[in-house]
mmCIF file of C-alpha atoms in Angstrom:
data_model
loop_
_atom_site.group_PDB
_atom_site.id
_atom_site.type_symbol
_atom_site.label_atom_id
_atom_site.label_comp_id
_atom_site.label_asym_id
_atom_site.label_seq_id
_atom_site.Cartn_x
_atom_site.Cartn_y
_atom_site.Cartn_z
ATOM 1 C CA MET A 1 159.432 78.286 105.982
ATOM 2 C CA ASN A 2 156.885 79.791 103.627
ATOM 3 C CA THR A 3 153.647 80.274 105.568
ATOM 4 C CA ALA A 4 152.448 81.962 108.735
ATOM 5 C CA SER A 5 150.999 78.649 109.879
ATOM 6 C CA GLU A 6 154.524 77.238 109.951
ATOM 7 C CA VAL A 7 155.574 80.093 112.231
ATOM 8 C CA LEU A 8 153.013 78.898 114.782
ATOM 9 C CA ASP A 9 154.597 75.450 114.817
ATOM 10 C CA ILE A 10 158.254 76.376 115.436
ATOM 11 C CA SER A 11 158.119 76.601 119.243
ATOM 12 C CA PRO A 12 155.327 76.682 121.819
ATOM 13 C CA VAL A 13 156.543 80.072 123.057
ATOM 14 C CA VAL A 14 157.861 82.919 120.918
ATOM 15 C CA PRO A 15 160.107 85.234 122.950
ATOM 16 C CA VAL A 16 159.082 88.832 122.240
ATOM 17 C CA VAL A 17 162.131 90.993 122.834
ATOM 18 C CA ALA A 18 162.749 94.741 122.700
ATOM 19 C CA LEU A 19 166.532 95.017 122.799
ATOM 20 C CA ASP A 20 168.271 98.135 124.027
ATOM 21 C CA ASP A 21 171.679 96.820 122.964
ATOM 22 C CA ALA A 22 172.200 94.848 119.742
ATOM 23 C CA ALA A 23 175.262 93.218 121.324
ATOM 24 C CA HIS A 24 172.880 91.124 123.415
ATOM 25 C CA ALA A 25 171.266 89.569 120.341
ATOM 26 C CA VAL A 26 173.713 86.757 119.607
ATOM 27 C CA PRO A 27 174.218 85.454 123.178
ATOM 28 C CA LEU A 28 170.456 85.716 123.710
ATOM 29 C CA GLY A 29 169.732 83.694 120.588
ATOM 30 C CA GLN A 30 172.282 81.082 121.581
ATOM 31 C CA ALA A 31 170.823 80.784 125.095
ATOM 32 C CA LEU A 32 167.305 80.354 123.717
ATOM 33 C CA LEU A 33 168.490 77.627 121.355
ATOM 34 C CA ARG A 34 170.258 75.767 124.141
ATOM 35 C CA GLY A 35 166.973 75.852 126.049
ATOM 36 C CA GLY A 36 165.021 74.421 123.123
ATOM 37 C CA ILE A 37 163.372 77.586 121.769
ATOM 38 C CA ARG A 38 163.952 77.885 118.031
ATOM 39 C CA THR A 39 162.514 81.299 117.228
ATOM 40 C CA ILE A 40 162.615 84.877 118.475
ATOM 41 C CA GLU A 41 160.576 87.974 117.669
ATOM 42 C CA VAL A 42 162.792 91.058 117.823
ATOM 43 C CA THR A 43 160.583 94.118 117.969
ATOM 44 C CA LEU A 44 161.310 97.315 116.108
ATOM 45 C CA ARG A 45 160.429 99.418 119.158
ATOM 46 C CA THR A 46 164.083 100.350 119.705
ATOM 47 C CA PRO A 47 166.931 101.465 117.421
ATOM 48 C CA ALA A 48 168.700 98.187 118.232
ATOM 49 C CA GLY A 49 165.958 96.123 116.572
ATOM 50 C CA LEU A 50 167.187 95.972 112.981
ATOM 51 C CA PRO A 51 170.907 95.548 113.881
ATOM 52 C CA ALA A 52 169.922 92.761 116.287
ATOM 53 C CA ILE A 53 167.965 90.972 113.567
ATOM 54 C CA GLU A 54 170.925 91.291 111.228
ATOM 55 C CA GLN A 55 173.323 89.830 113.785
ATOM 56 C CA LEU A 56 171.033 86.939 114.666
ATOM 57 C CA ALA A 57 170.460 86.074 111.011
ATOM 58 C CA ALA A 58 174.198 86.085 110.317
ATOM 59 C CA GLU A 59 175.572 84.477 113.465
ATOM 60 C CA VAL A 60 172.771 82.283 114.832
ATOM 61 C CA PRO A 61 171.098 80.973 111.662
ATOM 62 C CA GLU A 62 169.598 78.020 113.552
ATOM 63 C CA ILE A 63 167.094 80.337 115.231
ATOM 64 C CA VAL A 64 164.229 81.654 113.114
ATOM 65 C CA VAL A 65 164.207 85.394 113.653
ATOM 66 C CA GLY A 66 161.104 87.491 113.116
ATOM 67 C CA ALA A 67 160.564 91.237 113.196
ATOM 68 C CA GLY A 68 157.808 92.436 115.504
ATOM 69 C CA THR A 69 155.888 95.641 116.163
ATOM 70 C CA VAL A 70 155.855 96.383 112.445
ATOM 71 C CA THR A 71 153.410 99.268 112.189
ATOM 72 C CA GLU A 72 154.586 101.406 109.269
ATOM 73 C CA VAL A 73 154.953 100.948 105.537
ATOM 74 C CA GLY A 74 158.588 100.245 104.679
ATOM 75 C CA GLN A 75 159.517 98.578 107.948
ATOM 76 C CA ALA A 76 158.867 95.056 106.676
ATOM 77 C CA ASP A 77 161.206 95.493 103.736
ATOM 78 C CA LYS A 78 163.973 96.799 106.015
ATOM 79 C CA ALA A 79 163.422 93.807 108.282
ATOM 80 C CA ARG A 80 163.611 91.444 105.300
ATOM 81 C CA GLU A 81 166.881 93.040 104.207
ATOM 82 C CA ALA A 82 168.246 92.593 107.736
ATOM 83 C CA GLY A 83 167.431 88.873 107.615
ATOM 84 C CA ALA A 84 164.015 88.556 109.254
ATOM 85 C CA ARG A 85 162.143 85.443 108.148
ATOM 86 C CA TYR A 86 158.690 86.530 109.255
ATOM 87 C CA ILE A 87 156.840 89.685 110.275
ATOM 88 C CA VAL A 88 154.549 90.354 113.240
ATOM 89 C CA THR A 89 152.188 93.323 113.563
ATOM 90 C CA PRO A 90 150.110 94.468 116.551
ATOM 91 C CA GLY A 91 147.193 95.308 114.271
ATOM 92 C CA SER A 92 146.425 95.391 110.578
ATOM 93 C CA THR A 93 145.471 97.896 107.912
ATOM 94 C CA ASP A 94 145.106 97.112 104.230
ATOM 95 C CA ARG A 95 147.984 99.449 103.346
ATOM 96 C CA LEU A 96 150.331 97.820 105.847
ATOM 97 C CA LEU A 97 149.355 94.287 104.801
ATOM 98 C CA ASP A 98 149.821 95.111 101.118
ATOM 99 C CA ASP A 99 153.286 96.396 101.951
ATOM 100 C CA ILE A 100 154.165 93.240 103.885
ATOM 101 C CA ASP A 101 152.765 91.019 101.129
ATOM 102 C CA ALA A 102 155.194 92.671 98.717
ATOM 103 C CA THR A 103 158.156 91.344 100.732
ATOM 104 C CA GLY A 104 157.089 87.727 100.234
ATOM 105 C CA LEU A 105 157.591 87.016 103.942
ATOM 106 C CA PRO A 106 155.000 85.164 106.025
ATOM 107 C CA TYR A 107 153.379 87.303 108.702
ATOM 108 C CA LEU A 108 151.264 87.171 111.824
ATOM 109 C CA ALA A 109 148.978 90.179 111.679
ATOM 110 C CA GLY A 110 147.405 91.303 114.924
ATOM 111 C CA ILE A 111 143.663 91.071 115.578
ATOM 112 C CA SER A 112 141.506 91.565 118.655
ATOM 113 C CA THR A 113 137.974 91.260 117.243
ATOM 114 C CA VAL A 114 135.985 88.777 115.172
ATOM 115 C CA SER A 115 135.544 91.349 112.400
ATOM 116 C CA GLU A 116 139.303 91.902 112.168
ATOM 117 C CA ALA A 117 139.861 88.149 112.008
ATOM 118 C CA MET A 118 137.262 87.790 109.258
ATOM 119 C CA ARG A 119 138.848 90.618 107.251
ATOM 120 C CA LEU A 120 142.176 88.809 107.356
ATOM 121 C CA ALA A 121 140.490 85.519 106.465
ATOM 122 C CA GLU A 122 139.088 87.217 103.352
ATOM 123 C CA ARG A 123 142.710 87.820 102.325
ATOM 124 C CA GLY A 124 143.429 84.103 102.684
ATOM 125 C CA VAL A 125 145.116 84.488 106.065
ATOM 126 C CA THR A 126 144.480 81.655 108.527
ATOM 127 C CA ALA A 127 147.260 82.229 111.127
ATOM 128 C CA MET A 128 147.127 85.429 113.169
ATOM 129 C CA LYS A 129 148.377 87.175 116.276
ATOM 130 C CA PHE A 130 145.752 87.751 118.985
ATOM 131 C CA PHE A 131 146.733 90.983 120.730
ATOM 132 C CA PRO A 132 146.468 92.201 123.416
ATOM 133 C CA ALA A 133 145.385 88.750 124.493
ATOM 134 C CA GLU A 134 144.518 89.134 128.164
ATOM 135 C CA ALA A 135 142.992 92.586 127.763
ATOM 136 C CA SER A 136 140.873 91.361 124.833
ATOM 137 C CA GLY A 137 139.216 88.461 126.603
ATOM 138 C CA GLY A 138 141.976 85.872 126.863
ATOM 139 C CA VAL A 139 141.275 82.153 126.920
ATOM 140 C CA PRO A 140 137.455 82.456 127.128
ATOM 141 C CA TYR A 141 137.413 84.729 124.084
ATOM 142 C CA LEU A 142 139.479 82.353 121.965
ATOM 143 C CA LYS A 143 137.281 79.456 123.058
ATOM 144 C CA SER A 144 134.184 81.357 122.006
ATOM 145 C CA ILE A 145 135.372 82.139 118.480
ATOM 146 C CA ALA A 146 136.650 78.641 117.709
ATOM 147 C CA GLY A 147 133.132 77.558 116.708
ATOM 148 C CA PRO A 148 132.329 80.212 114.095
ATOM 149 C CA LEU A 149 135.955 80.496 112.885
ATOM 150 C CA PRO A 150 137.282 76.925 113.051
ATOM 151 C CA GLN A 151 139.819 77.427 110.269
ATOM 152 C CA LEU A 152 141.775 80.109 112.131
ATOM 153 C CA ARG A 153 144.777 79.618 114.436
ATOM 154 C CA PHE A 154 146.351 82.168 116.720
ATOM 155 C CA CYS A 155 149.470 83.261 118.550
ATOM 156 C CA PRO A 156 148.133 85.106 121.604
ATOM 157 C CA THR A 157 150.477 87.817 122.894
ATOM 158 C CA GLY A 158 150.050 90.420 125.600
ATOM 159 C CA GLY A 159 149.743 89.513 129.253
ATOM 160 C CA ILE A 160 150.990 85.948 128.705
ATOM 161 C CA ASP A 161 153.276 84.533 131.392
ATOM 162 C CA THR A 162 154.263 81.249 132.984
ATOM 163 C CA ASP A 163 151.006 81.140 134.949
ATOM 164 C CA ASN A 164 148.604 81.275 132.016
ATOM 165 C CA ALA A 165 150.631 80.143 128.976
ATOM 166 C CA GLY A 166 149.596 76.522 129.438
ATOM 167 C CA ARG A 167 145.890 77.409 129.417
ATOM 168 C CA TYR A 168 146.286 79.158 126.073
ATOM 169 C CA LEU A 169 148.359 76.348 124.575
ATOM 170 C CA ALA A 170 145.689 73.815 125.537
ATOM 171 C CA LEU A 171 143.237 75.472 123.121
ATOM 172 C CA PRO A 172 142.925 73.774 119.714
ATOM 173 C CA ASN A 173 143.031 77.114 117.884
ATOM 174 C CA VAL A 174 146.281 78.241 119.525
ATOM 175 C CA GLY A 175 149.556 77.223 117.890
ATOM 176 C CA CYS A 176 151.940 79.126 120.146
ATOM 177 C CA VAL A 177 152.028 82.075 122.520
ATOM 178 C CA GLY A 178 154.247 85.135 122.577
ATOM 179 C CA GLY A 179 155.801 86.456 125.752
ATOM 180 C CA SER A 180 158.524 88.698 127.077
ATOM 181 C CA TRP A 181 159.238 86.716 130.233
ATOM 182 C CA LEU A 182 161.946 84.600 128.572
ATOM 183 C CA ALA A 183 164.301 87.547 128.206
ATOM 184 C CA PRO A 184 163.908 89.985 131.119
ATOM 185 C CA LYS A 185 165.900 93.163 130.643
ATOM 186 C CA GLN A 186 167.733 92.693 133.934
ATOM 187 C CA LEU A 187 169.068 89.292 132.847
ATOM 188 C CA LEU A 188 170.193 90.661 129.499
ATOM 189 C CA ALA A 189 171.925 93.640 131.095
ATOM 190 C CA ALA A 190 173.739 91.354 133.531
ATOM 191 C CA GLY A 191 174.655 88.802 130.867
ATOM 192 C CA GLN A 192 172.975 86.010 132.807
ATOM 193 C CA TRP A 193 172.564 83.738 129.816
ATOM 194 C CA GLY A 194 172.341 80.581 131.925
ATOM 195 C CA GLN A 195 169.166 81.894 133.528
ATOM 196 C CA VAL A 196 167.756 82.795 130.117
ATOM 197 C CA GLU A 197 168.515 79.243 128.990
ATOM 198 C CA ALA A 198 166.669 77.863 132.031
ATOM 199 C CA LEU A 199 163.606 80.019 131.262
ATOM 200 C CA ALA A 200 163.712 78.843 127.662
ATOM 201 C CA ARG A 201 163.862 75.206 128.747
ATOM 202 C CA GLN A 202 160.775 75.681 130.927
ATOM 203 C CA ALA A 203 158.945 77.360 128.056
ATOM 204 C CA ALA A 204 159.921 74.666 125.557
ATOM 205 C CA ALA A 205 158.494 72.047 127.912
ATOM 206 C CA LEU A 206 155.056 73.653 127.583
ATOM 207 C CA GLY A 207 154.860 72.198 124.097
#
C-alpha cells in the first residue's frame, strides 16, 4: 500500500480506537479481522497508542494498522517506527504535512472546509479525512462539494454511527468512514471479543 487512496479502499469502515491498555490491541485486531474489517486506526491520544501499534504490526500483520490523531511534528516518525502503515490527522498544517511526507507513509489529512481541501489538493493530495463530519455539515456538505472538487475522495469521521454510515458510503466521493462504535471501551474492558467481531461483521457488510 503506497497511497492514501488505497487506504480508503481497504474496508468500508475504519475503526477509530483510543486504547487505554495495549494488551487489548492483539485480540481486538483479531476480532476485527474475523468480522471482515481489515484495517484499524489506533489513535495517539493515550500512552497505549504506540505500544498497541507495535503489537498489532508484529502479531496481527494481516490487519493494516494506521496511527491517528497525529497532531505534532515527530509523532508520524514514531508511529512509522512502531509499524504504522498510514497516518491520520484531524487537521493539517504545512509543517505537520512536511513532517509526515518525510516518513514516506501515505496519510489522510483532516479537512473541514473547501479551502483546506483545495490547499491539500495543491500538494497533490486527493484522499482526505473529513472531520468532524457531522458537525461540519455531514452528507449534504459532501454532496455540495462533489461538483467543484470531483477529483477528491474522503473518509468522513466524527459523529458517524450505524444509523448514518450507509448514507455517507452511498456518496460517490466517500471511500470509507471512520467510527469508534466497532470497539466500545466497555467491550474491550470485558474482553467481549465475540461482540466486537459481530459489530465488525455488520460494518463490513456496509461495503
